[in-house]
């Protein structure tokens, strides 16, 4: 290609004359040839550069087009979802279950389930592309990913969700979670907007959520990619569980946005200030994969919390009527027993708040002790354990007051 260009360029040079004019003409000719050579060279280099950029660039996440088509042979309303037999329920997309349960709540006024599902499909394709693009890193250095394909897959999924798709923990609820959800008022504030506790809030707007919704996003995308992933729960918290080929499993903390975290079961059992009892784990089905039936039950519990914050008491009670059909285990056998437990909890909380810590040598310790019991209560569903902790605190307070009185009475008089 280049010699031919040179021939064409030379053919354009005028016949030189003698002496200095001839030398000037030759120099000008050479300069013209070089200039003409560089033009096609630059064009070729630009084309090659553009081609390389197109091949190797990280493909951006496109905007989701409006999904006008129907979203398949699945229930379209919450009533239809609740009417499904168990075998049909297990075939459903976890996202459909979650989104239908959010319908009609504050914050879901503009909920478009078809668009949400189209967005999830598109995001899953983007995660798949990025996972394939970086797969060589796992092949070359598997030790960087704990020698686990599941670890690599889930780390890539989390990285794409956070870095490319900008998933984040909703800032106000993040601060509230740090302080602790201690009272019914705290809970109403946490659940007062469905878009932060259901999946649709992560698929639009500022893509913010909480531990009630972020694990659902992980699971919905992972299951679209065919990963052996499901939702799991501990007391007051959802997380993600990946089943490895060797029979072990990998837990993934979906709310960790600063670094990838894979806590062991024991950490989830002891997630809060006080450990979850073995009895509660067994009775409530914590620390294991949840069935679609159970996922619907837990989604209904989240719905009931939003309804409570909206003061739609009759609808909340109706949801509790449904919960017992979906949540397995003795801890969920009677939904009205759960409502009674909540009433007992609020009574115990009121009792705890009224406990006064007198001034004395151990006052600082006892104030901290009371705060820890409150923190435990904020995340516990086990009334017997709560009663036991409050009674122990009462005994410590009584002993402290007794010792304070004895120390005061035995002090020498200044008179």
Short mmCIF file of C-alpha atoms in Angstrom, two decimals, residues 6 8 14 32 48 70 76 142 153 160 174 185 197 208 212 252 281 298 312-313 322 338-339 382-383 414:
data_model
loop_
_atom_site.label_atom_id
_atom_site.label_comp_id
_atom_site.label_asym_id
_atom_site.label_seq_id
_atom_site.Cartn_x
_atom_site.Cartn_y
_atom_site.Cartn_z
CA UNK A 6 4.95 6.81 -3.02
CA UNK A 8 1.61 8.28 -7.05
CA UNK A 14 7.51 18.61 -11.86
CA UNK A 32 5.80 16.70 -0.88
CA UNK A 48 -6.81 0.90 13.77
CA UNK A 70 -46.25 -8.21 28.82
CA UNK A 76 -49.94 -9.47 37.63
CA UNK A 142 -7.31 -18.14 41.41
CA UNK A 153 -18.52 -14.56 40.30
CA UNK A 160 -20.52 -4.11 38.85
CA UNK A 174 -27.76 3.86 57.05
CA UNK A 185 -41.31 5.01 65.93
CA UNK A 197 -37.14 -1.67 51.43
CA UNK A 208 -30.69 3.31 47.01
CA UNK A 212 -34.37 -5.44 53.11
CA UNK A 252 -22.21 -12.60 50.69
CA UNK A 281 -32.45 -20.37 64.33
CA UNK A 298 -40.74 -12.41 54.42
CA UNK A 312 -53.35 1.15 57.45
CA UNK A 313 -54.06 -1.19 60.35
CA UNK A 322 -51.45 -14.53 55.06
CA UNK A 338 -46.41 -13.00 66.29
CA UNK A 339 -48.55 -9.89 66.56
CA UNK A 382 -37.26 -13.99 71.25
CA UNK A 383 -39.43 -12.66 74.08
CA UNK A 414 -18.85 15.69 108.82
#
